[in-house]
Short mmCIF file of C-alpha atoms in Angstrom, two decimals:
data_model
loop_
_atom_site.label_atom_id
_atom_site.label_comp_id
_atom_site.label_asym_id
_atom_site.label_seq_id
_atom_site.Cartn_x
_atom_site.Cartn_y
_atom_site.Cartn_z
CA MET A 1 0.07 -0.17 -0.08
CA LYS A 2 1.07 3.35 -0.91
CA ALA A 3 2.51 5.64 1.92
CA MET A 4 0.17 8.14 3.71
CA THR A 5 1.75 11.85 3.06
CA THR A 6 0.15 14.75 4.42
CA ALA A 7 2.05 17.19 1.88
CA LEU A 8 -0.76 18.64 0.11
CA LEU A 9 -3.04 19.19 3.21
CA THR A 10 -1.68 22.84 2.44
CA ASP A 11 -2.61 26.06 0.69
CA HIS A 12 -1.36 26.88 -2.76
CA TYR A 13 0.57 30.26 -1.62
CA GLU A 14 2.88 28.42 1.05
CA LEU A 15 4.60 26.86 -1.83
CA THR A 16 4.79 29.87 -4.27
CA MET A 17 6.01 32.11 -1.38
CA VAL A 18 8.89 29.39 -0.92
CA ARG A 19 9.47 29.64 -4.82
CA ALA A 20 9.72 33.20 -4.77
CA ALA A 21 11.48 33.51 -1.64
CA MET A 22 14.25 30.81 -3.25
CA GLY A 23 14.47 33.38 -6.14
CA SER A 24 15.28 36.16 -3.82
CA GLY A 25 17.81 34.45 -1.62
CA THR A 26 15.62 34.73 1.67
CA ALA A 27 14.09 31.08 1.78
CA PHE A 28 16.76 29.55 4.13
CA ARG A 29 16.83 32.48 6.38
CA ARG A 30 16.46 31.50 10.17
CA SER A 31 13.11 32.17 11.17
CA VAL A 32 10.39 32.09 14.02
CA PHE A 33 6.81 31.41 13.64
CA GLU A 34 4.41 31.07 16.14
CA LEU A 35 0.58 29.69 16.31
CA PHE A 36 -1.71 31.96 18.74
CA PRO A 37 -5.05 32.95 19.37
CA ARG A 38 -5.66 37.01 19.14
CA ARG A 39 -8.89 36.45 21.26
CA LEU A 40 -11.33 33.65 22.70
CA PRO A 41 -14.59 32.90 20.70
CA GLU A 42 -17.14 35.53 21.64
CA GLY A 43 -18.37 35.05 25.41
CA ARG A 44 -15.95 32.11 26.20
CA ARG A 45 -13.70 32.67 29.33
CA TYR A 46 -11.09 29.83 28.35
CA GLY A 47 -9.95 27.56 25.79
CA VAL A 48 -8.08 23.96 25.51
CA VAL A 49 -5.47 22.93 23.70
CA ALA A 50 -5.85 20.04 21.79
CA GLY A 51 -4.39 18.18 18.35
CA VAL A 52 -0.80 18.54 19.46
CA GLY A 53 -0.40 14.54 19.33
CA ARG A 54 -2.14 14.60 15.51
CA MET A 55 -0.15 17.34 14.45
CA LEU A 56 3.10 15.39 15.91
CA GLU A 57 1.95 12.43 13.88
CA ALA A 58 1.00 14.50 10.57
CA LEU A 59 4.57 16.06 10.70
CA GLU A 60 6.46 13.17 10.41
CA GLU A 61 4.16 12.30 7.36
CA PHE A 62 4.74 15.54 5.70
CA ARG A 63 6.79 14.20 2.74
CA PHE A 64 6.76 15.20 -0.92
CA ASP A 65 7.06 12.00 -3.05
CA GLU A 66 7.56 12.01 -6.62
CA GLU A 67 4.18 11.80 -7.80
CA THR A 68 3.05 15.04 -5.80
CA VAL A 69 6.14 16.96 -6.87
CA ALA A 70 5.47 15.91 -10.73
CA TRP A 71 1.78 17.24 -9.97
CA LEU A 72 3.22 20.38 -8.36
CA LEU A 73 5.41 20.90 -11.58
CA GLU A 74 2.85 20.10 -14.32
CA ARG A 75 0.34 22.76 -12.64
CA ASP A 76 3.62 25.52 -12.13
CA VAL A 77 3.17 25.69 -8.36
CA VAL A 78 7.03 24.99 -8.04
CA ASN A 79 9.85 25.53 -10.47
CA GLU A 80 12.64 22.96 -10.95
CA GLN A 81 14.74 24.52 -7.78
CA CYS A 82 11.59 24.25 -5.39
CA ALA A 83 10.82 20.79 -6.51
CA ALA A 84 14.39 19.42 -5.72
CA TRP A 85 13.90 20.96 -2.26
CA LEU A 86 10.67 19.79 -1.70
CA ARG A 87 11.74 15.90 -3.04
CA ASP A 88 14.34 16.01 0.15
CA TYR A 89 11.84 18.03 2.72
CA ARG A 90 12.14 16.71 6.26
CA PHE A 91 11.41 19.38 8.91
CA GLY A 92 14.87 19.87 10.77
CA GLY A 93 13.73 22.54 12.93
CA ASN A 94 12.61 22.86 16.83
CA MET A 95 9.12 23.31 18.10
CA TRP A 96 7.66 24.40 21.68
CA GLY A 97 4.30 24.51 22.81
CA TYR A 98 1.60 24.22 25.18
CA PRO A 99 1.21 20.31 26.14
CA GLU A 100 -2.35 19.11 24.61
CA GLY A 101 -4.95 19.61 27.28
CA GLU A 102 -3.60 22.88 28.71
CA ILE A 103 -5.93 25.62 28.98
CA TYR A 104 -5.11 28.97 26.92
CA PHE A 105 -6.14 32.63 26.57
CA PRO A 106 -5.73 35.66 24.13
CA GLY A 107 -1.94 35.81 23.03
CA SER A 108 -1.03 32.58 24.45
CA PRO A 109 2.02 31.34 22.31
CA LEU A 110 0.60 27.68 21.91
CA LEU A 111 2.93 26.62 19.33
CA ARG A 112 6.44 28.01 18.42
CA VAL A 113 8.46 26.82 15.35
CA GLU A 114 11.68 27.55 14.39
CA GLY A 115 13.73 26.70 11.28
CA SER A 116 14.59 27.99 8.04
CA PHE A 117 11.70 30.45 6.35
CA ALA A 118 11.08 27.85 3.91
CA GLU A 119 10.77 24.58 5.63
CA ALA A 120 8.53 26.47 8.47
CA CYS A 121 6.38 28.27 6.24
CA ILE A 122 4.95 25.51 4.30
CA LEU A 123 3.53 23.86 7.48
CA GLU A 124 1.20 26.72 8.41
CA THR A 125 -1.93 25.28 6.80
CA LEU A 126 -1.24 21.92 8.51
CA LEU A 127 -0.97 23.29 12.04
CA LEU A 128 -3.75 25.58 11.76
CA SER A 129 -6.07 23.18 10.62
CA ILE A 130 -5.58 20.41 13.19
CA TYR A 131 -5.22 22.81 15.99
CA ASN A 132 -8.22 25.19 15.01
CA HIS A 133 -10.34 22.15 14.35
CA ASP A 134 -9.34 20.03 17.43
CA SER A 135 -9.12 22.95 20.18
CA ALA A 136 -12.47 24.08 18.92
CA ILE A 137 -14.01 20.89 19.86
CA ALA A 138 -12.08 20.28 23.19
CA SER A 139 -13.04 23.72 24.34
CA ALA A 140 -16.76 23.22 23.80
CA ALA A 141 -16.41 19.61 25.23
CA SER A 142 -14.64 21.35 28.51
CA ARG A 143 -17.64 23.51 29.13
CA MET A 144 -19.94 20.25 28.65
CA THR A 145 -18.02 18.37 31.19
CA ALA A 146 -17.80 21.19 33.61
CA MET A 147 -21.60 21.48 33.48
CA ALA A 148 -22.11 17.79 33.87
CA GLU A 149 -20.27 17.98 37.28
CA GLY A 150 -18.78 14.30 37.29
CA ARG A 151 -21.68 12.69 35.30
CA PRO A 152 -20.37 10.83 32.20
CA CYS A 153 -20.78 12.55 28.77
CA ILE A 154 -20.68 10.41 25.64
CA GLU A 155 -19.77 11.70 22.38
CA MET A 156 -22.06 10.70 19.74
CA GLY A 157 -21.86 13.15 16.80
CA SER A 158 -20.00 11.16 13.96
CA ARG A 159 -23.14 11.54 11.92
CA ARG A 160 -23.02 15.22 12.31
CA THR A 161 -19.49 15.61 10.61
CA GLN A 162 -17.09 15.01 8.03
CA GLU A 163 -15.78 11.02 8.42
CA GLN A 164 -12.37 12.04 9.41
CA SER A 165 -13.21 15.24 11.40
CA ALA A 166 -15.56 12.73 13.22
CA VAL A 167 -12.63 10.72 14.62
CA ALA A 168 -10.39 13.99 15.28
CA ALA A 169 -13.61 15.21 17.43
CA ALA A 170 -13.96 11.78 19.36
CA ARG A 171 -10.23 12.21 20.39
CA ALA A 172 -10.68 16.28 21.32
CA ALA A 173 -13.45 15.63 23.24
CA TYR A 174 -11.79 12.75 25.18
CA ILE A 175 -8.92 14.87 26.05
CA ALA A 176 -11.68 17.26 27.52
CA GLY A 177 -13.34 15.21 29.92
CA PHE A 178 -15.77 13.20 27.90
CA ALA A 179 -16.06 9.37 28.99
CA SER A 180 -16.36 7.69 25.60
CA SER A 181 -17.44 7.82 21.88
CA SER A 182 -19.47 6.07 19.63
CA ASN A 183 -16.74 6.15 17.09
CA LEU A 184 -15.02 2.91 16.46
CA GLU A 185 -11.92 4.28 14.46
CA ALA A 186 -11.42 6.81 17.28
CA GLY A 187 -11.02 3.82 19.52
CA LYS A 188 -8.77 1.76 17.04
CA ARG A 189 -6.43 4.49 16.07
CA TRP A 190 -6.21 6.79 19.92
CA GLY A 191 -7.55 4.42 22.21
CA VAL A 192 -10.84 6.46 23.18
CA PRO A 193 -12.93 4.00 25.03
CA THR A 194 -16.06 3.61 22.54
CA GLY A 195 -19.62 2.15 23.35
CA GLY A 196 -22.95 1.97 21.61
CA THR A 197 -26.30 -0.02 22.13
CA ALA A 198 -29.27 0.46 19.73
CA ALA A 199 -31.39 2.57 17.86
CA HIS A 200 -35.10 3.60 17.32
CA SER A 201 -34.75 1.32 13.93
CA PHE A 202 -33.81 -1.56 15.85
CA THR A 203 -37.06 -1.51 18.10
CA LEU A 204 -39.02 -0.86 14.80
CA LEU A 205 -37.40 -4.07 13.00
CA HIS A 206 -38.99 -6.26 15.63
CA ASP A 207 -42.72 -6.97 16.04
CA SER A 208 -42.95 -5.53 19.28
CA GLU A 209 -40.85 -3.29 21.51
CA GLU A 210 -40.54 -6.56 24.06
CA GLU A 211 -39.16 -8.61 21.32
CA ALA A 212 -36.68 -5.88 20.29
CA PHE A 213 -35.64 -5.52 24.00
CA ALA A 214 -35.26 -9.12 24.58
CA ALA A 215 -33.13 -9.37 21.74
CA GLN A 216 -30.70 -6.93 22.85
CA LEU A 217 -30.44 -8.13 26.03
CA LYS A 218 -29.59 -11.41 24.89
CA ALA A 219 -26.85 -9.89 22.67
CA GLN A 220 -25.41 -7.32 25.01
CA GLY A 221 -26.44 -8.34 28.85
CA GLU A 222 -28.45 -6.92 31.60
CA GLY A 223 -25.91 -3.98 31.60
CA THR A 224 -27.02 -2.58 28.30
CA THR A 225 -28.92 0.45 27.85
CA LEU A 226 -32.73 0.39 26.44
CA LEU A 227 -33.90 3.55 24.73
CA VAL A 228 -37.33 3.71 25.63
CA ASP A 229 -39.00 6.58 23.45
CA THR A 230 -39.86 4.79 20.41
CA TYR A 231 -43.40 4.30 21.40
CA ASP A 232 -44.74 4.80 25.02
CA ILE A 233 -42.27 5.83 27.59
CA GLU A 234 -43.72 4.20 30.71
CA ASN A 235 -44.69 0.77 28.99
CA ALA A 236 -41.22 0.56 27.56
CA VAL A 237 -39.56 1.01 30.76
CA ARG A 238 -42.16 -1.35 32.68
CA THR A 239 -40.97 -3.88 29.78
CA GLY A 240 -37.18 -3.65 30.40
CA ILE A 241 -37.54 -3.82 34.42
CA LYS A 242 -39.60 -6.89 33.94
CA LEU A 243 -37.28 -8.78 31.58
CA THR A 244 -34.51 -8.03 33.69
CA GLU A 245 -36.07 -8.35 37.16
CA GLY A 246 -34.96 -5.03 37.88
CA ARG A 247 -31.52 -5.50 37.14
CA LEU A 248 -31.16 -3.27 33.97
CA GLY A 249 -28.39 -1.11 33.48
CA ALA A 250 -29.71 1.71 31.95
CA ILE A 251 -32.63 3.63 30.09
CA ARG A 252 -32.31 6.31 27.31
CA LEU A 253 -34.41 9.10 26.61
CA ASP A 254 -34.00 10.60 23.15
CA SER A 255 -36.93 13.37 22.90
CA GLY A 256 -39.35 15.37 25.02
CA ASP A 257 -38.95 17.53 28.05
CA LEU A 258 -36.23 15.73 29.09
CA ALA A 259 -35.91 17.31 32.75
CA ILE A 260 -39.85 16.36 33.28
CA GLN A 261 -39.34 12.76 31.74
CA ALA A 262 -36.16 12.26 33.77
CA ARG A 263 -38.27 12.65 37.06
CA GLU A 264 -41.17 10.82 35.79
CA VAL A 265 -38.70 8.00 34.66
CA ARG A 266 -36.81 7.88 37.73
CA ASP A 267 -39.87 7.61 40.03
CA LEU A 268 -40.93 4.70 38.09
CA LEU A 269 -37.70 3.04 38.18
CA ASP A 270 -37.73 3.22 41.91
CA GLY A 271 -41.22 2.13 42.37
CA LEU A 272 -40.35 -0.73 40.30
CA GLY A 273 -37.31 -1.39 42.66
CA ALA A 274 -35.05 -0.79 39.89
CA GLU A 275 -33.20 1.95 41.98
CA ARG A 276 -29.80 1.19 40.09
CA THR A 277 -31.10 1.46 36.82
CA LYS A 278 -29.71 4.80 35.27
CA VAL A 279 -31.19 7.53 33.17
CA ILE A 280 -29.21 8.94 30.50
CA VAL A 281 -30.35 11.47 28.15
CA THR A 282 -29.71 12.52 24.45
CA SER A 283 -31.41 14.71 22.07
CA ASP A 284 -29.66 17.81 20.81
CA LEU A 285 -27.64 18.42 23.98
CA ASP A 286 -25.32 21.07 24.53
CA GLU A 287 -23.52 22.83 27.31
CA TRP A 288 -26.51 25.08 28.31
CA GLN A 289 -28.96 22.16 28.15
CA ILE A 290 -26.60 19.74 30.33
CA ALA A 291 -26.71 22.99 32.63
CA ALA A 292 -30.25 23.25 32.99
CA LEU A 293 -30.56 19.25 33.48
CA ARG A 294 -28.23 19.57 36.36
CA GLY A 295 -31.23 19.49 39.12
CA ALA A 296 -32.91 16.54 37.42
CA PRO A 297 -32.34 12.96 38.04
CA VAL A 298 -30.07 12.27 35.18
CA ASP A 299 -26.82 9.74 35.06
CA GLY A 300 -25.18 10.56 31.81
CA TYR A 301 -25.59 12.67 28.73
CA GLY A 302 -25.21 11.72 25.46
CA VAL A 303 -23.80 14.79 23.20
CA GLY A 304 -23.82 14.71 18.98
CA THR A 305 -23.84 18.02 16.59
CA SER A 306 -22.89 20.30 19.70
CA VAL A 307 -19.98 18.83 20.51
CA VAL A 308 -18.34 18.20 17.14
CA THR A 309 -19.18 21.39 15.84
CA GLY A 310 -17.57 23.36 18.80
CA SER A 311 -20.90 24.22 19.93
CA GLY A 312 -21.32 27.23 17.78
CA HIS A 313 -17.61 28.20 17.21
CA PRO A 314 -16.27 25.47 15.10
CA THR A 315 -12.71 27.27 14.80
CA CYS A 316 -10.70 28.86 17.32
CA GLY A 317 -9.65 31.74 15.22
CA PHE A 318 -5.82 30.68 15.31
CA VAL A 319 -3.13 32.55 13.34
CA TYR A 320 0.38 31.30 12.49
CA LYS A 321 2.73 34.23 12.19
CA LEU A 322 6.65 35.09 11.28
CA VAL A 323 7.62 37.11 14.61
CA ALA A 324 11.34 36.79 14.17
CA ARG A 325 13.96 35.85 11.38
CA ALA A 326 17.48 36.23 10.61
CA ASP A 327 18.93 39.33 7.96
CA SER A 328 21.04 36.83 6.51
CA ASP A 329 21.53 32.98 6.15
CA ASP A 330 24.35 32.61 8.49
CA PRO A 331 23.19 30.53 11.20
CA GLN A 332 24.54 33.01 13.79
CA ALA A 333 23.08 35.90 12.34
CA GLU A 334 20.61 37.89 14.91
CA LEU A 335 17.02 37.12 15.02
CA LEU A 336 15.16 40.51 14.44
CA PRO A 337 11.64 40.72 15.58
CA VAL A 338 9.09 41.27 12.93
CA ALA A 339 5.56 42.02 13.41
CA LYS A 340 2.07 43.02 11.78
CA LYS A 341 0.74 46.27 12.09
CA SER A 342 -2.82 45.95 10.44
CA THR A 343 -5.48 47.30 12.40
CA ASN A 344 -7.12 44.33 14.59
CA LYS A 345 -5.00 42.27 13.14
CA ASN A 346 -1.46 43.51 14.42
CA THR A 347 1.05 41.05 16.27
CA VAL A 348 3.75 41.03 18.53
CA GLY A 349 7.48 40.84 17.32
CA GLY A 350 10.03 38.35 19.19
CA ARG A 351 10.19 34.92 20.03
CA LYS A 352 7.50 34.32 23.33
CA PHE A 353 7.71 32.26 26.30
CA ALA A 354 4.74 31.72 28.42
CA MET A 355 3.79 31.14 32.20
CA ARG A 356 0.65 31.02 34.23
CA ARG A 357 1.01 32.84 37.58
CA PHE A 358 -0.94 31.80 40.41
CA ASP A 359 -1.85 33.26 43.97
CA ALA A 360 -0.93 31.63 47.24
CA LYS A 361 -3.75 29.34 47.04
CA GLY A 362 -2.71 27.90 43.68
CA ARG A 363 -5.52 29.60 41.95
CA ALA A 364 -4.95 31.02 38.15
CA GLU A 365 -4.47 34.99 38.52
CA ALA A 366 -2.91 35.62 34.91
CA GLU A 367 -1.28 34.40 31.74
CA ILE A 368 2.22 35.69 31.65
CA VAL A 369 4.00 35.98 27.97
CA GLY A 370 7.72 37.04 27.82
CA ILE A 371 9.12 38.60 24.80
CA GLY A 372 12.71 36.99 24.26
CA THR A 373 13.03 35.61 27.94
CA PRO A 374 10.86 33.48 29.84
CA PRO A 375 9.12 35.25 32.38
CA THR A 376 10.00 34.65 35.94
CA GLY A 377 7.76 33.58 39.00
CA ASP A 378 7.17 32.33 42.43
CA ALA A 379 7.57 28.67 43.24
CA ASN A 380 3.98 27.61 42.34
CA ASP A 381 3.79 29.45 38.93
CA ARG A 382 4.14 27.10 36.00
CA GLN A 383 6.32 27.45 32.42
CA LEU A 384 3.67 26.36 30.00
CA MET A 385 5.79 25.65 26.64
CA VAL A 386 7.30 22.54 26.51
CA PRO A 387 9.58 21.05 23.88
CA LEU A 388 7.61 18.96 20.99
CA VAL A 389 10.21 18.59 18.21
CA GLU A 390 14.22 19.03 18.59
CA ASN A 391 16.15 19.22 15.61
CA GLY A 392 13.27 17.31 13.54
CA THR A 393 12.92 14.69 16.02
CA VAL A 394 9.53 14.31 17.63
CA VAL A 395 10.33 14.36 21.47
CA GLY A 396 6.87 15.58 22.50
CA ARG A 397 4.46 12.48 21.86
CA GLU A 398 2.60 11.50 25.08
CA PRO A 399 -0.20 9.29 25.70
CA ILE A 400 -3.74 10.68 25.48
CA GLU A 401 -4.89 9.52 29.06
CA LYS A 402 -1.96 12.20 30.02
CA ALA A 403 -3.59 15.00 28.12
CA ARG A 404 -6.88 14.22 29.80
CA GLU A 405 -5.28 14.22 33.17
CA ARG A 406 -3.55 17.66 32.27
CA HIS A 407 -6.76 19.18 31.11
CA GLU A 408 -8.68 18.18 34.23
CA ALA A 409 -5.95 19.67 36.67
CA SER A 410 -5.42 22.81 34.55
CA ARG A 411 -9.41 23.23 34.47
CA LYS A 412 -9.34 22.88 38.45
CA GLU A 413 -6.94 25.57 38.69
CA LEU A 414 -9.19 28.09 36.81
CA PRO A 415 -11.06 31.09 39.18
CA LYS A 416 -14.61 29.56 39.86
CA ALA A 417 -16.00 32.40 37.27
CA ALA A 418 -14.40 30.39 34.55
CA LEU A 419 -16.79 27.52 34.62
CA ARG A 420 -19.83 29.58 34.15
CA VAL A 421 -21.53 29.12 30.47
CA SER A 422 -22.94 32.67 30.60
CA LYS A 423 -20.92 34.98 28.30
CA GLY A 424 -18.01 36.73 29.89
CA GLU A 425 -14.54 37.88 29.49
CA PRO A 426 -11.09 35.72 29.67
CA ALA A 427 -11.20 34.27 33.18
CA ILE A 428 -7.79 35.59 33.83
CA PRO A 429 -5.92 38.34 31.92
CA THR A 430 -2.96 37.98 29.56
CA ILE A 431 -0.10 40.11 30.60
CA ILE A 432 3.04 40.55 28.18
CA LEU A 433 6.46 41.52 29.22
CA ASP A 434 9.34 42.68 27.33
CA HIS A 435 13.01 41.46 27.30
CA GLU A 436 13.38 43.42 30.71
CA GLY A 437 10.45 41.95 32.19
CA ASP A 438 8.59 45.05 32.29
CA GLU A 439 4.66 44.79 31.20
CA THR A 440 4.50 46.40 27.49
CA TYR A 441 1.63 46.81 24.78
CA ASN A 442 -0.67 44.23 24.64
CA PRO A 443 -3.14 44.08 21.64
CA TYR A 444 -4.87 41.17 23.05
CA LEU A 445 -6.65 42.91 25.84
CA HIS A 446 -10.18 42.46 24.57
CA SER A 447 -11.42 38.91 24.02
CA ALA A 448 -13.70 39.58 20.87
CA VAL A 449 -14.16 42.08 17.97
CA PRO A 450 -16.58 42.00 15.20
CA THR A 451 -16.27 39.01 13.11
CA ASN A 452 -16.45 40.90 9.70
CA ILE A 453 -12.96 42.38 10.39
#
């Protein structure tokens, strides 16, 4: 089977820039690019970093085989000089970034890429597409699991998005606290726990609901979850309890007023002696509906469309910008800060470092971004950037469970107000320090600007 390449998961202009830079003699100047958010999605109080593991895997597969190079030459995207370079392309630089599962805020330098202009430039779309998608899913999922207050959330949105996006979404949701996914490929590829039982079609296939339930119980055991709203909920619950003699694992509600129905079903189950049978609810849930159901006797939530589409914010708006470059090809040449001055799209030049500042009780109180040198802090402050790639070799790979644990710990450090689903400003401010450690100009003070800019 032909080896997979991610080389063309990119934009045309990245290769034409490299081609032009080769012509001007600037392509191999040492450069620093950074991937960061200018702001959070409107009303959000924090974001979650996801996609790091997928990015590292895609980076290792970023190769231009002969067929790909020939296609680019035929369409005059590249010339022979650029094509020769692409045939041998391997990213040989360094990357530092926020580890997966970490919380982020406006201006957080989520990924720093250092190498020649050419080798770092052509990674822009690959990096942004992964980070923007996965972090949007994780950020929404984190709000949902926060509202669930320890009750499990199940990701079941594969049918509501593109097939490969569904796999990435399941992974990102798991990092942000979801208990499991319906997506089998996410289980196979990333180790995400998977689960599933039956849909309405299974009940409709049989001559009676009792016959359908009996078949499901025979195949999956008494611990399964029965979908009880195909016909009449009360009759379905009574049938499931009768067939299991009160030992049914759970019932699922997928329509109607879930808060009222959950209470009625809980009372019915308890009256039938099935106190241990759980109540699971689905039906286009999002973080606001989960929050509204916190007072209802619900034991778990199944979430589909909202989680795989970022609950209204399917992208994070991350950008990838050149922030420093050498003035010659000399490896020892000084790196000069560069920055955009465009209205509402300006950037801060210079290599960045990041630290989270905590108060005496271990509660996060500021995101500190240092230009040129790492900011210094107290004993309980935490440097946020870790090595991901060293001289072209991936060093930041880690188990998905580590990212999941990190997210849980990082979210617990936030001020309590951060976990509200009502609209608000970022939970903590971002403070930018110059190379001498003094506070300096910060274009990221405001969390949102009009989306038409």
